[in-house]
Short mmCIF file of C-alpha atoms and ligand atoms in Angstrom, two decimals:
data_model
loop_
_atom_site.label_atom_id
_atom_site.label_comp_id
_atom_site.label_asym_id
_atom_site.label_seq_id
_atom_site.Cartn_x
_atom_site.Cartn_y
_atom_site.Cartn_z
CA MET A 286 -60.07 -128.82 -10.88
CA GLU A 287 -62.75 -130.54 -9.27
CA LYS A 288 -63.24 -129.82 -5.73
CA ILE A 289 -62.01 -132.84 -3.42
CA LYS A 290 -65.17 -134.58 -1.60
CA MET A 291 -65.88 -135.34 1.73
CA THR A 292 -67.93 -138.23 3.06
CA THR A 293 -68.43 -137.48 6.91
CA PRO A 294 -69.06 -133.61 8.36
CA LEU A 295 -66.15 -131.88 10.10
CA VAL A 296 -67.16 -130.19 13.26
CA GLU A 297 -66.63 -126.36 12.73
CA MET A 298 -66.33 -124.26 15.90
CA ASP A 299 -66.13 -120.42 14.99
CA GLY A 300 -64.38 -118.16 17.96
CA ASP A 301 -63.60 -114.86 18.76
CA GLU A 302 -61.61 -111.58 17.61
CA MET A 303 -58.84 -111.85 15.40
CA THR A 304 -59.06 -115.36 14.99
CA ARG A 305 -62.35 -115.23 13.93
CA ILE A 306 -61.32 -112.71 11.24
CA ILE A 307 -58.58 -115.33 10.11
CA TRP A 308 -60.74 -118.22 10.24
CA LYS A 309 -63.01 -116.86 7.33
CA MET A 310 -59.77 -115.88 5.59
CA ILE A 311 -58.26 -119.34 5.74
CA LYS A 312 -61.93 -121.06 4.51
CA ASP A 313 -62.16 -118.33 1.90
CA ILE A 314 -58.69 -118.51 0.47
CA LEU A 315 -57.32 -121.82 1.16
CA ILE A 316 -59.97 -124.43 1.94
CA LEU A 317 -63.37 -123.85 -0.08
CA PRO A 318 -61.81 -123.16 -3.36
CA TYR A 319 -60.18 -126.92 -3.00
CA VAL A 320 -62.44 -128.73 -0.88
CA ASP A 321 -66.11 -129.46 -1.33
CA LEU A 322 -66.45 -128.75 2.58
CA LYS A 323 -68.67 -130.89 4.59
CA SER A 324 -68.89 -129.01 8.01
CA GLU A 325 -71.29 -129.11 10.76
CA TYR A 326 -70.92 -125.25 11.89
CA TYR A 327 -70.85 -124.25 15.68
CA ASP A 328 -70.66 -120.58 16.54
CA LEU A 329 -68.82 -120.31 19.65
CA GLY A 330 -68.16 -116.68 19.30
CA LEU A 331 -68.98 -114.98 22.87
CA GLU A 332 -71.87 -113.18 21.75
CA TYR A 333 -73.95 -116.70 20.30
CA ARG A 334 -72.48 -118.37 23.27
CA ASN A 335 -74.45 -116.22 25.57
CA GLU A 336 -77.45 -115.95 23.46
CA THR A 337 -77.88 -119.70 23.85
CA ASP A 338 -76.80 -119.68 27.42
CA ASP A 339 -73.53 -121.52 26.54
CA LYS A 340 -75.72 -124.38 24.85
CA VAL A 341 -74.09 -124.15 21.53
CA THR A 342 -70.48 -124.78 23.31
CA PHE A 343 -72.15 -128.10 24.54
CA ASP A 344 -73.83 -129.16 21.64
CA SER A 345 -70.45 -128.78 19.66
CA ALA A 346 -68.73 -131.42 22.05
CA TYR A 347 -71.46 -133.82 21.57
CA ALA A 348 -71.31 -133.20 17.97
CA THR A 349 -67.32 -133.91 17.94
CA LYS A 350 -68.49 -136.93 20.25
CA LYS A 351 -70.61 -138.07 17.52
CA TYR A 352 -68.67 -137.55 14.36
CA GLY A 353 -65.01 -137.77 16.08
CA VAL A 354 -63.27 -134.79 14.23
CA ALA A 355 -63.46 -130.85 15.02
CA VAL A 356 -61.66 -127.96 14.18
CA LYS A 357 -61.89 -125.11 16.52
CA CYS A 358 -60.93 -121.18 16.62
CA ALA A 359 -59.88 -119.69 19.68
CA THR A 360 -62.40 -118.36 21.74
CA ILE A 361 -62.58 -115.68 24.67
CA THR A 362 -62.59 -117.00 28.16
CA PRO A 363 -64.84 -114.41 29.82
CA ASN A 364 -63.60 -112.22 32.82
CA ALA A 365 -65.22 -109.27 34.74
CA GLU A 366 -63.91 -107.04 31.85
CA ARG A 367 -65.56 -109.38 29.31
CA VAL A 368 -68.49 -109.33 30.99
CA LYS A 369 -69.25 -105.54 30.60
CA GLU A 370 -67.67 -105.41 27.27
CA TYR A 371 -70.17 -107.94 25.65
CA ASN A 372 -72.90 -107.49 28.12
CA LEU A 373 -73.05 -111.22 29.27
CA LYS A 374 -75.58 -112.58 31.32
CA GLU A 375 -73.29 -114.57 33.02
CA MET A 376 -69.58 -115.19 33.06
CA TRP A 377 -69.81 -118.13 30.86
CA LYS A 378 -66.76 -121.05 31.42
CA SER A 379 -64.12 -121.41 29.05
CA PRO A 380 -65.17 -123.37 26.12
CA ASN A 381 -62.04 -125.56 25.97
CA GLY A 382 -62.77 -126.93 29.64
CA THR A 383 -66.43 -127.43 28.90
CA ILE A 384 -65.19 -129.45 25.48
CA ARG A 385 -62.34 -131.19 27.70
CA ALA A 386 -64.58 -132.24 30.11
CA ILE A 387 -67.01 -133.83 27.74
CA LEU A 388 -64.52 -135.70 25.57
CA ASP A 389 -62.19 -136.77 28.46
CA GLY A 390 -59.30 -135.73 26.44
CA THR A 391 -55.84 -134.82 26.94
CA VAL A 392 -54.09 -132.02 25.24
CA PHE A 393 -50.96 -131.98 23.01
CA ARG A 394 -49.18 -129.39 21.70
CA ALA A 395 -46.65 -129.63 18.89
CA PRO A 396 -44.45 -126.68 17.74
CA ILE A 397 -44.30 -126.28 13.66
CA ILE A 398 -40.73 -125.95 12.72
CA VAL A 399 -39.26 -123.45 9.77
CA LYS A 400 -36.02 -122.85 8.49
CA GLY A 401 -34.72 -119.34 9.74
CA ILE A 402 -36.21 -119.49 13.32
CA THR A 403 -33.67 -121.57 15.62
CA PRO A 404 -34.99 -122.53 19.06
CA TYR A 405 -33.40 -121.15 21.88
CA ILE A 406 -31.80 -124.69 22.17
CA PRO A 407 -30.66 -124.97 18.38
CA SER A 408 -30.24 -129.10 18.83
CA TRP A 409 -34.08 -129.15 18.85
CA THR A 410 -34.37 -129.64 15.18
CA LYS A 411 -37.76 -131.58 15.70
CA PRO A 412 -40.57 -131.01 17.72
CA ILE A 413 -41.30 -131.67 20.83
CA THR A 414 -44.97 -132.85 21.80
CA ILE A 415 -46.02 -132.14 25.27
CA ALA A 416 -49.34 -133.79 26.72
CA ARG A 417 -50.13 -132.49 29.82
CA HIS A 418 -52.57 -134.61 32.38
CA ALA A 419 -55.41 -131.62 32.98
CA TYR A 420 -56.77 -133.35 36.38
CA GLY A 421 -56.11 -133.07 39.66
CA ASP A 422 -53.02 -132.90 41.85
CA VAL A 423 -52.16 -128.96 42.85
CA TYR A 424 -54.80 -127.82 40.54
CA LYS A 425 -57.85 -129.38 42.69
CA ASN A 426 -56.11 -129.05 46.12
CA THR A 427 -56.99 -128.33 49.74
CA GLU A 428 -54.64 -126.10 51.54
CA MET A 429 -54.72 -124.33 55.00
CA GLN A 430 -52.37 -122.06 56.77
CA VAL A 431 -51.96 -123.55 60.62
CA PRO A 432 -50.77 -121.97 63.50
CA ALA A 433 -48.06 -123.10 66.04
CA GLY A 434 -49.33 -125.96 68.12
CA SER A 435 -51.32 -127.66 65.70
CA LYS A 436 -50.99 -131.23 64.84
CA CYS A 437 -52.04 -132.16 61.32
CA GLU A 438 -52.96 -135.06 60.00
CA ILE A 439 -54.18 -136.99 56.59
CA VAL A 440 -57.36 -138.91 57.69
CA CYS A 441 -59.38 -141.46 55.05
CA THR A 442 -62.62 -142.74 56.09
CA ASP A 443 -63.65 -146.24 53.67
CA LYS A 444 -67.23 -146.79 53.12
CA ASN A 445 -67.49 -148.84 56.39
CA GLY A 446 -66.41 -146.02 58.16
CA LYS A 447 -62.90 -147.45 59.17
CA GLU A 448 -60.25 -144.38 59.55
CA ILE A 449 -57.10 -144.54 58.59
CA ARG A 450 -54.91 -141.66 59.95
CA GLN A 451 -51.25 -140.35 59.51
CA THR A 452 -49.47 -137.58 60.63
CA ILE A 453 -48.49 -135.19 58.32
CA HIS A 454 -46.31 -132.70 60.73
CA GLU A 455 -46.56 -131.39 64.32
CA PHE A 456 -46.08 -127.70 64.02
CA THR A 457 -44.76 -127.45 67.22
CA ASP A 458 -42.49 -123.82 67.48
CA SER A 459 -43.83 -122.41 64.10
CA ALA A 460 -46.69 -121.98 62.00
CA GLY A 461 -47.01 -123.40 58.77
CA ILE A 462 -48.87 -124.59 55.68
CA ILE A 463 -50.52 -127.77 54.55
CA GLN A 464 -51.71 -129.01 51.43
CA GLY A 465 -53.97 -132.22 50.47
CA LEU A 466 -53.62 -133.63 46.88
CA HIS A 467 -55.47 -136.39 45.24
CA ASN A 468 -56.10 -137.93 41.59
CA ILE A 469 -57.78 -140.91 40.27
CA ASP A 470 -56.83 -144.09 38.54
CA LYS A 471 -59.26 -143.57 36.25
CA SER A 472 -58.26 -140.32 34.92
CA ILE A 473 -54.64 -141.44 35.09
CA ALA A 474 -55.72 -144.55 33.02
CA SER A 475 -57.40 -142.57 30.47
CA PHE A 476 -54.10 -140.06 30.30
CA ALA A 477 -52.13 -142.88 29.66
CA ARG A 478 -54.42 -144.51 26.82
CA CYS A 479 -54.70 -141.13 25.22
CA CYS A 480 -51.01 -140.68 25.29
CA PHE A 481 -50.12 -144.27 23.94
CA ASN A 482 -52.76 -143.85 21.13
CA TYR A 483 -51.21 -140.68 20.20
CA ALA A 484 -47.73 -141.95 20.19
CA LEU A 485 -49.01 -144.53 17.41
CA ASP A 486 -50.91 -142.39 15.68
CA THR A 487 -47.92 -139.99 14.99
CA LYS A 488 -45.42 -142.96 15.05
CA GLN A 489 -43.16 -141.10 17.77
CA ASP A 490 -41.90 -142.52 21.15
CA ILE A 491 -43.29 -141.28 24.06
CA TRP A 492 -41.59 -140.52 27.30
CA PHE A 493 -43.34 -140.19 31.07
CA ALA A 494 -41.80 -139.11 33.83
CA THR A 495 -42.60 -138.43 37.84
CA LYS A 496 -40.54 -138.29 40.99
CA ASP A 497 -41.69 -141.92 42.11
CA THR A 498 -38.48 -142.27 44.25
CA ILE A 499 -39.46 -139.72 46.70
CA SER A 500 -43.61 -139.99 46.07
CA LYS A 501 -43.28 -143.40 46.68
CA LYS A 502 -47.40 -143.95 46.79
CA TYR A 503 -48.32 -141.13 44.77
CA ASP A 504 -46.05 -140.63 41.92
CA HIS A 505 -45.33 -144.08 41.88
CA ARG A 506 -49.04 -144.93 40.97
CA PHE A 507 -48.79 -142.80 37.79
CA LYS A 508 -45.75 -144.68 36.72
CA ASP A 509 -47.47 -148.12 37.51
CA ILE A 510 -50.88 -147.53 35.78
CA PHE A 511 -48.73 -146.42 32.84
CA SER A 512 -46.73 -149.48 32.97
CA GLU A 513 -49.63 -151.92 33.46
CA ILE A 514 -51.48 -150.33 30.66
CA PHE A 515 -48.47 -150.41 28.13
CA GLU A 516 -47.79 -154.20 28.95
CA ALA A 517 -51.04 -155.22 28.85
CA GLU A 518 -52.86 -153.18 25.71
CA TYR A 519 -49.94 -151.57 23.85
CA LYS A 520 -46.78 -153.08 23.80
CA GLU A 521 -46.93 -155.42 20.81
CA LYS A 522 -48.61 -152.25 18.77
CA PHE A 523 -45.33 -150.32 19.86
CA ASP A 524 -42.97 -153.06 18.62
CA ALA A 525 -44.81 -153.40 15.19
CA ALA A 526 -44.92 -149.43 14.64
CA GLY A 527 -41.17 -149.53 15.92
CA ILE A 528 -41.75 -146.60 18.35
CA GLU A 529 -41.08 -146.97 22.49
CA TYR A 530 -42.21 -145.95 25.68
CA PHE A 531 -39.63 -144.94 28.04
CA TYR A 532 -40.01 -144.02 31.85
CA THR A 533 -37.51 -142.07 33.55
CA LEU A 534 -37.44 -139.70 36.77
CA ILE A 535 -38.60 -136.01 36.40
CA ASP A 536 -35.34 -134.64 36.68
CA ASP A 537 -33.83 -137.04 34.36
CA ALA A 538 -36.18 -136.19 31.50
CA VAL A 539 -35.47 -132.45 32.02
CA ALA A 540 -32.13 -132.92 31.59
CA ARG A 541 -32.32 -135.66 28.49
CA VAL A 542 -34.90 -133.34 26.80
CA VAL A 543 -32.29 -130.56 26.71
CA ARG A 544 -29.85 -132.37 25.23
CA SER A 545 -32.27 -134.19 22.60
CA ASP A 546 -33.15 -132.95 19.09
CA GLY A 547 -37.16 -133.66 19.92
CA GLY A 548 -39.18 -135.73 17.82
CA TYR A 549 -41.07 -137.28 20.59
CA ILE A 550 -44.03 -136.85 22.79
CA TRP A 551 -43.28 -135.93 26.53
CA ALA A 552 -46.23 -136.84 28.68
CA CYS A 553 -46.39 -134.80 31.93
CA LYS A 554 -48.09 -134.58 35.24
CA ASN A 555 -50.24 -131.65 35.64
CA TYR A 556 -48.25 -129.19 37.10
CA ASP A 557 -45.07 -130.32 34.96
CA GLY A 558 -47.42 -130.00 31.88
CA ASP A 559 -48.31 -126.46 32.83
CA VAL A 560 -44.56 -125.34 33.28
CA MET A 561 -42.57 -127.21 30.38
CA SER A 562 -45.58 -126.44 27.86
CA ASP A 563 -44.59 -122.50 28.40
CA MET A 564 -40.69 -123.50 28.78
CA VAL A 565 -40.88 -125.49 25.57
CA ALA A 566 -43.36 -123.36 23.76
CA THR A 567 -40.89 -120.29 24.61
CA ALA A 568 -37.72 -122.19 23.35
CA TYR A 569 -39.19 -122.96 19.73
CA GLY A 570 -39.81 -119.23 19.25
CA SER A 571 -43.51 -118.05 18.88
CA LEU A 572 -46.65 -119.22 20.46
CA ALA A 573 -48.26 -118.24 16.77
CA MET A 574 -46.52 -121.47 15.95
CA MET A 575 -48.02 -123.68 18.49
CA THR A 576 -50.63 -126.13 17.56
CA SER A 577 -52.75 -128.18 19.78
CA VAL A 578 -54.83 -131.16 19.59
CA LEU A 579 -57.31 -132.62 22.24
CA VAL A 580 -57.41 -136.47 21.70
CA SER A 581 -59.69 -138.28 23.81
CA PRO A 582 -59.33 -141.92 24.88
CA ASP A 583 -61.87 -143.42 22.32
CA GLY A 584 -59.73 -141.54 19.71
CA THR A 585 -61.79 -138.04 19.30
CA TYR A 586 -59.82 -135.42 17.89
CA GLU A 587 -60.19 -131.82 18.23
CA TYR A 588 -57.55 -129.32 16.81
CA GLU A 589 -57.01 -125.83 17.25
CA ALA A 590 -54.10 -123.19 17.85
CA ALA A 591 -52.40 -123.02 21.03
CA HIS A 592 -52.67 -119.32 21.09
CA GLY A 593 -55.61 -116.93 22.02
CA THR A 594 -57.89 -114.61 20.18
CA VAL A 595 -55.14 -112.05 19.58
CA GLN A 596 -57.02 -109.47 20.95
CA ARG A 597 -54.55 -106.32 20.46
CA HIS A 598 -54.29 -107.24 16.74
CA TYR A 599 -58.26 -107.45 16.56
CA TYR A 600 -58.82 -103.85 18.21
CA LYS A 601 -56.29 -102.62 15.52
CA HIS A 602 -58.40 -104.13 12.77
CA LEU A 603 -61.57 -102.69 14.03
CA LYS A 604 -60.00 -99.29 13.69
CA GLY A 605 -59.21 -99.95 10.23
CA GLU A 606 -55.62 -100.21 10.88
CA GLU A 607 -53.49 -103.02 9.15
CA THR A 608 -52.43 -105.87 11.11
CA SER A 609 -49.99 -108.79 10.55
CA THR A 610 -51.27 -111.61 12.64
CA ASN A 611 -49.90 -115.06 11.87
CA SER A 612 -52.58 -117.56 10.82
CA VAL A 613 -50.30 -120.85 10.79
CA ALA A 614 -51.36 -122.34 13.70
CA THR A 615 -54.89 -121.80 12.98
CA LEU A 616 -54.47 -123.04 9.24
CA PHE A 617 -52.75 -126.13 10.72
CA ALA A 618 -55.70 -126.68 12.70
CA TRP A 619 -57.51 -127.18 9.85
CA THR A 620 -54.93 -129.57 8.08
CA GLY A 621 -54.85 -131.52 11.11
CA ALA A 622 -58.63 -132.07 10.97
CA LEU A 623 -58.86 -132.57 7.32
CA ARG A 624 -56.12 -135.04 7.06
CA LYS A 625 -57.72 -137.14 10.18
CA ARG A 626 -61.13 -137.10 8.57
CA GLY A 627 -59.20 -138.37 5.31
CA GLU A 628 -57.75 -141.00 7.26
CA LEU A 629 -60.71 -142.07 9.00
CA ASP A 630 -62.81 -141.83 5.99
CA GLY A 631 -60.15 -143.40 3.30
CA LEU A 632 -59.82 -140.12 1.17
CA SER A 633 -56.48 -140.14 0.38
CA ASP A 634 -56.80 -137.11 -1.79
CA LEU A 635 -58.01 -135.02 1.33
CA CYS A 636 -54.71 -136.48 3.26
CA ASP A 637 -52.54 -135.17 0.29
CA PHE A 638 -54.20 -131.93 0.36
CA ALA A 639 -53.76 -131.27 3.95
CA ASN A 640 -50.24 -132.39 3.42
CA LYS A 641 -49.45 -129.79 0.32
CA LEU A 642 -51.41 -127.01 2.31
CA GLU A 643 -48.77 -127.70 5.38
CA LYS A 644 -46.01 -127.73 2.89
CA ALA A 645 -47.07 -124.59 0.98
CA THR A 646 -47.38 -122.70 4.14
CA ILE A 647 -43.79 -123.45 5.39
CA ASP A 648 -42.31 -123.14 2.00
CA THR A 649 -43.86 -119.81 1.92
CA ILE A 650 -42.21 -118.97 5.06
CA GLU A 651 -39.04 -120.39 3.99
CA SER A 652 -39.18 -118.54 0.89
CA GLY A 653 -38.73 -115.08 3.17
CA ILE A 654 -42.72 -114.35 3.35
CA MET A 655 -43.83 -113.94 6.65
CA THR A 656 -46.06 -111.96 9.22
CA GLY A 657 -44.87 -109.43 11.59
CA ASP A 658 -44.02 -111.92 14.62
CA LEU A 659 -41.78 -114.03 12.57
CA TYR A 660 -40.25 -111.33 11.03
CA LEU A 661 -38.72 -110.30 14.13
CA LEU A 662 -37.32 -113.73 14.52
CA SER A 663 -35.93 -114.73 11.44
CA SER A 664 -32.69 -115.07 10.40
CA LEU A 665 -33.56 -115.21 6.69
CA GLU A 666 -31.70 -112.49 4.52
CA ASN A 667 -34.69 -112.04 2.10
CA LYS A 668 -37.15 -111.86 4.61
CA LYS A 669 -40.28 -109.67 3.98
CA LYS A 670 -43.28 -108.80 6.57
CA VAL A 671 -46.66 -109.07 4.67
CA ASN A 672 -50.15 -108.22 6.09
CA THR A 673 -52.35 -110.92 7.57
CA GLU A 674 -54.44 -111.62 4.18
CA ASP A 675 -51.20 -111.25 1.92
CA PHE A 676 -49.44 -113.99 4.10
CA LEU A 677 -52.74 -116.26 3.12
CA ILE A 678 -52.76 -115.30 -0.54
CA ALA A 679 -48.79 -115.70 -0.47
CA VAL A 680 -49.34 -119.16 0.48
CA ASN A 681 -52.13 -119.84 -2.25
CA GLU A 682 -49.69 -118.85 -4.66
CA THR A 683 -47.42 -121.29 -3.51
CA LEU A 684 -50.00 -124.43 -3.14
CA LYS A 685 -51.19 -123.53 -6.76
CA ALA A 686 -48.15 -124.19 -7.97
CA MET A 687 -47.92 -127.36 -6.25
CA LEU A 688 -51.25 -128.77 -7.25
P1 LIG B 241 -53.22 -114.43 23.04
O1 LIG B 241 -54.55 -114.19 22.09
O2 LIG B 241 -52.52 -115.96 22.64
O3 LIG B 241 -51.96 -113.24 22.50
C1 LIG B 241 -51.10 -112.63 23.36
C2 LIG B 241 -49.85 -112.07 22.54
O4 LIG B 241 -49.30 -112.98 21.80
C3 LIG B 241 -50.63 -111.11 21.32
O5 LIG B 241 -51.05 -110.13 21.55
C4 LIG B 241 -49.69 -111.25 20.31
O6 LIG B 241 -48.45 -110.30 20.70
C5 LIG B 241 -48.97 -112.63 20.44
N1 LIG B 241 -49.56 -113.84 19.48
C6 LIG B 241 -50.63 -114.68 20.29
N2 LIG B 241 -51.09 -115.54 18.57
C7 LIG B 241 -50.35 -114.43 17.70
C8 LIG B 241 -50.73 -114.86 16.38
N3 LIG B 241 -51.16 -115.54 16.00
N4 LIG B 241 -49.72 -113.72 15.71
C9 LIG B 241 -49.37 -112.74 15.90
N5 LIG B 241 -48.90 -112.67 17.19
C10 LIG B 241 -49.76 -113.49 18.24
O7 LIG B 241 -53.53 -114.10 24.30
P2 LIG B 241 -54.26 -113.15 25.38
O8 LIG B 241 -54.14 -111.84 24.44
O9 LIG B 241 -53.56 -113.18 26.62
O10 LIG B 241 -55.75 -113.65 24.94
C11 LIG B 241 -56.76 -112.90 24.25
C12 LIG B 241 -58.04 -113.82 24.51
O11 LIG B 241 -57.95 -115.17 24.09
C13 LIG B 241 -58.59 -113.74 25.96
O12 LIG B 241 -59.97 -113.58 25.97
C14 LIG B 241 -58.43 -115.37 26.27
O13 LIG B 241 -59.65 -115.53 27.29
C15 LIG B 241 -58.51 -116.04 25.05
N6 LIG B 241 -57.52 -117.43 24.82
C16 LIG B 241 -58.12 -118.48 24.08
C17 LIG B 241 -57.46 -119.63 23.79
C18 LIG B 241 -58.26 -120.68 23.47
O14 LIG B 241 -59.26 -120.54 22.83
N7 LIG B 241 -57.52 -121.80 23.05
C19 LIG B 241 -56.26 -119.72 24.68
C20 LIG B 241 -55.74 -118.38 25.44
C21 LIG B 241 -56.23 -117.37 25.27
P3 LIG B 241 -48.37 -108.65 20.24
O15 LIG B 241 -49.78 -108.10 20.61
O16 LIG B 241 -47.13 -108.28 20.83
O17 LIG B 241 -48.34 -108.68 18.80
MG1 LIG B 242 -48.38 -122.52 31.95
#
């Protein structure tokens, strides 16, 4: 078979620990034999980030802005322990944080569903994709503990020095707590556009919910910005695509999500997204089956797995012990990126290949061959646990039969 040609390079961001091992296996076993891979390689492994004073992370994000599509391996976010372990010059920031700040993107997380692994909510037969607004609210708050007898006010000074004051609370007979939150219209608008674009891109309905009945200015502003942008820029496109934008109260949304069968995008404010993404991920069964894509408002895509570097398995691997680490989410990051590259460059054979590789992966698991994490969850009778590499080899056998 002749290898599939690419025209524009894919930005490839390598990473750390067990996922770095998996990264190479995926390329060697499932990508390079079939695709004449054109990639611009950035090593985001912690050692090289340290060597370049983290410049490589910035460079990889600028390259993503330039070319439009990236695939990223999980990376270590250093903490005090890692500074020691890797003898770091500094406690470098989270690469995902750096990349997200440069691309101004929204993260969409969606589960990969396979037969034999029933979600804790069994009616969820289709994926629920969560989009989390990653700016502001309680994550950039100012808070205080205040003694009894305090009067707390909120003060806004405009550019001419004019003050507007409102009382938050008079703490007459008890001490208490206060908190100041903010968000910015620009960030909310960019979140809205990312969500509407991704809904069009994946042909799924989009739901958004806040508590606007209680928070008549703050949450209501989110509702209004979404609604204005939808009416002005997206309504016709949604009608043409046969998809819907649905707004409701957050508590109503939670109730509807639980009763639903999935198959839509759920856009969440920052805190709701933090909490609900963990709930949804757990309910679908395994973090190792959760994909993640960062989408910028101008249409840049960075694909990755939602899980981390699977450190515990890596230490086993270093000791020469056999591992059974699930590579599916990392593999789907590759197929997502290759398919998007194919769509943008009009390479239908590249898109076909990505679709077939995904199907081969799901078929392999549904035929009973899986890694240890899924083996524990699967209800299939003929299930068989295989090691990290043998799983990818089995996927390749399924793929070969399909090509
Ligand atoms: P983790 O790598 O997601 O792993 C946590 C546990 O979940 C693992 O020990 C394993 O459980 C299970 N697991 C996760 N992915 C799996 C897979 N593909 N196959 C099988 N089991 C899987 O989280 P962590 O151990 O808390 O974090 C490790 C490092 O990853 C940290 O340095 C953190 O900074 C980094 N991290 C990076 C990203 C990112 O780059 N996007 C995201 C999160 C964390 P068992 O051990 O029980 O088998
Ligand atoms: Mg969380």
